[in-house]
Tab-separated table of C-alpha atoms in Angstrom:
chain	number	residue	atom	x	y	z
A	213	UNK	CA	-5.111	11.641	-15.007
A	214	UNK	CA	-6.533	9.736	-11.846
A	215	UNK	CA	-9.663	8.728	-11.214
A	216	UNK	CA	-11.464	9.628	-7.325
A	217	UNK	CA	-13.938	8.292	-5.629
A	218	UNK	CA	-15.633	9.069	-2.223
A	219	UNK	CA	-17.385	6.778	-0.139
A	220	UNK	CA	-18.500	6.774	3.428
A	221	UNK	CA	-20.772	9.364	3.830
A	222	UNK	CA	-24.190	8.830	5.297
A	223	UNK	CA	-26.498	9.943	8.027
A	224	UNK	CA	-25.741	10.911	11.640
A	225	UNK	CA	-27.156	12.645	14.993
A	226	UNK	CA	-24.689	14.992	15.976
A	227	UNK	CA	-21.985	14.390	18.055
A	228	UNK	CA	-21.530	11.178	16.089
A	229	UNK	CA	-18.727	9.891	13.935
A	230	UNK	CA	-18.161	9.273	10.308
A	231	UNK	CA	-14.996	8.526	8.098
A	232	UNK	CA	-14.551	9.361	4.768
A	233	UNK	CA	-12.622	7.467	2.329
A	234	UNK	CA	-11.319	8.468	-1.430
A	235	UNK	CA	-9.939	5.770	-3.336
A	236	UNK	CA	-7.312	6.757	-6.492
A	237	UNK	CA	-6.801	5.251	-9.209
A	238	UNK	CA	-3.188	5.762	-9.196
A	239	UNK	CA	-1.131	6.237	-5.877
A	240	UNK	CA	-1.507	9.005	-3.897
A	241	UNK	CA	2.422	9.831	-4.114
A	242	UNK	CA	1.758	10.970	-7.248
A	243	UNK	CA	0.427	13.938	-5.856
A	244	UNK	CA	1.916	16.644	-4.176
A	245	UNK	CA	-0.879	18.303	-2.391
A	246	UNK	CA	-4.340	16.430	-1.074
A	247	UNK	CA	-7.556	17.602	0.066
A	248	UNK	CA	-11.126	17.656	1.414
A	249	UNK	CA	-13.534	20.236	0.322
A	250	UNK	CA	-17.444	20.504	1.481
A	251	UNK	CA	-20.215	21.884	0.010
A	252	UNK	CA	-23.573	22.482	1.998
A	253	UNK	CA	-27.047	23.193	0.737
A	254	UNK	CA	-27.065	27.180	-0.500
A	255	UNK	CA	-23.735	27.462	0.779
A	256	UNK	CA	-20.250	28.213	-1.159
A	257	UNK	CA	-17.230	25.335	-1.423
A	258	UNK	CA	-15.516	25.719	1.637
A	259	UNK	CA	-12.039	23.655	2.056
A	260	UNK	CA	-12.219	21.696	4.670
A	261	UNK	CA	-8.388	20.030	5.353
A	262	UNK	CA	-5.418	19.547	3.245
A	263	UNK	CA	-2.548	17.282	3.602
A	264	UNK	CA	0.919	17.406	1.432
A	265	UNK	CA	2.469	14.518	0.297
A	266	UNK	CA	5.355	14.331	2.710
A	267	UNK	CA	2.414	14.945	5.296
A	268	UNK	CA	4.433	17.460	7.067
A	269	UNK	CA	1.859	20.548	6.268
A	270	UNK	CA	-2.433	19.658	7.241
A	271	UNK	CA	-4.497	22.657	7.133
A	272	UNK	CA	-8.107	22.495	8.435
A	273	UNK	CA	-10.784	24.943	8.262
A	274	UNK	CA	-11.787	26.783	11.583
A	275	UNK	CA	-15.129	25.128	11.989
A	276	UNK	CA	-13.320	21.677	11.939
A	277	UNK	CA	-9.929	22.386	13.795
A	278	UNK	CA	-10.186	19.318	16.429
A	279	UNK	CA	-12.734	17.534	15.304
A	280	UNK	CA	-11.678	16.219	11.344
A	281	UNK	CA	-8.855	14.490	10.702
A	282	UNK	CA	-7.138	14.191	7.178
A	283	UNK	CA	-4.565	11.453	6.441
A	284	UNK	CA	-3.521	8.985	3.656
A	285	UNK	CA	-3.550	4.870	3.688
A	286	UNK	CA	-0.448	2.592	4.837
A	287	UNK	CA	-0.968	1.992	0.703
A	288	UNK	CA	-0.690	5.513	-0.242
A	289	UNK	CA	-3.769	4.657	-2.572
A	290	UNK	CA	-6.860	6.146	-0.290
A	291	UNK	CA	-7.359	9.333	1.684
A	292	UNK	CA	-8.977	9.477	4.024
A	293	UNK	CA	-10.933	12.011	6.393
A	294	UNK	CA	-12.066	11.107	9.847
A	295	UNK	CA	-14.976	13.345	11.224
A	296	UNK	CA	-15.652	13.281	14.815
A	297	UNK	CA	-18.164	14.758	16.610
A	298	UNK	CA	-20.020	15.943	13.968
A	299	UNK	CA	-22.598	18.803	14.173
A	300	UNK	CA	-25.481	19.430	11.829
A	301	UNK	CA	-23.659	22.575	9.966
A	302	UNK	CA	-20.982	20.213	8.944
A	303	UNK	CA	-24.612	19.024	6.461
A	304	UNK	CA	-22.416	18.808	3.126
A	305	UNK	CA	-21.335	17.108	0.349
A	306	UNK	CA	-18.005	16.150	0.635
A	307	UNK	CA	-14.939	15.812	-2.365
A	308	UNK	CA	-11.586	14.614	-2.341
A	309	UNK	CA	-9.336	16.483	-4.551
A	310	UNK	CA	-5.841	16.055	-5.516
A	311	UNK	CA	-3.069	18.405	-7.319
A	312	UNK	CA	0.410	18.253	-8.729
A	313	UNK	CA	1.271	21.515	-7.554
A	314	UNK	CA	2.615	22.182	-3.599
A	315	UNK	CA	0.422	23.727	-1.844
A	316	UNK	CA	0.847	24.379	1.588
A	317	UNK	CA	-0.329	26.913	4.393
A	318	UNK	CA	-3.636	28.338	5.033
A	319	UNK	CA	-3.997	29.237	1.204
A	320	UNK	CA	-4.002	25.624	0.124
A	321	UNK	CA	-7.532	25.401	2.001
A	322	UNK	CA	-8.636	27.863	-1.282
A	323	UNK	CA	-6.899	26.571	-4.371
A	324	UNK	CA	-8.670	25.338	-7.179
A	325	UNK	CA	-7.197	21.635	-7.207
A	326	UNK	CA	-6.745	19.991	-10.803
A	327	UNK	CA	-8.713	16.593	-9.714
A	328	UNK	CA	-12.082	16.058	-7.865
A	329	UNK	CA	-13.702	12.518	-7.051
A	330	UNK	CA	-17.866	12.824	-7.890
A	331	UNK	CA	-18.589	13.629	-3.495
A	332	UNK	CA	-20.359	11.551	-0.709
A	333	UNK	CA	-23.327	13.116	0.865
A	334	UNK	CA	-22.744	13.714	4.868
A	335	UNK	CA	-26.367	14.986	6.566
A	336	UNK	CA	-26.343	15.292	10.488
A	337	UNK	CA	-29.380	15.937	12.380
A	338	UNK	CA	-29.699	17.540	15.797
């Protein structure tokens, strides 16, 4: 079991910045496969970017190719997600989710990960 938690979100005009942090109770190594998912108001969860353990293989969804940035802690206990220039369809909340399996490729942006933190709420305005 681990235990996630989100923090960072907040409000924004677009073309501003935020970065997203999930903290783990247990080490991020544990995992195999890492990831940010979004949900926005009357909208489906989307996967956003995914990151495997060896941090060879990110994935990011279309709408954030450029602009988000996934990566894990010098401590390997916090994962983080950098969002630059931010527009106000990226309006979501945001989870962290990790999995034992290895998931990798454009597919991993789709799997059902085993463990989600609670989500930080990200609103942009225009």
């Amino acid at each position: 079991q681990v235990q996630l938690a989100e923090s960072g979100g907040g409000s924004v005009q677009a073309g501003g910045s935020l970065r997203l942090s999930c903290a783990a109770s247990r080490t991020l190594v544990t995992w195999y496969s890492m990831a940010w998912f979004r949900q926005g108001p009357g909208k489906e969860r989307e996967g956003v970017a995914t990151l495997t353990r060896d941090g060879k293989d990110t994935e990011y969804a279309d709408s954030v190719k450029g602009r988000f940035t996934i990566s894990v802690g010098d401590a390997k206990n916090t994962l983080y997600l950098q969002m630059n220039d931010l527009e106000p369809d990226d309006t979501a909340m945001y989870y962290c989710a990790v999995d034992s399996r290895w998931l990798d490729g454009r597919g991993a942006l789709s799997y059902d990960y085993k463990h989600w933190g609670q989500g930080t709420q990200v609103t942009v305005s225009s």
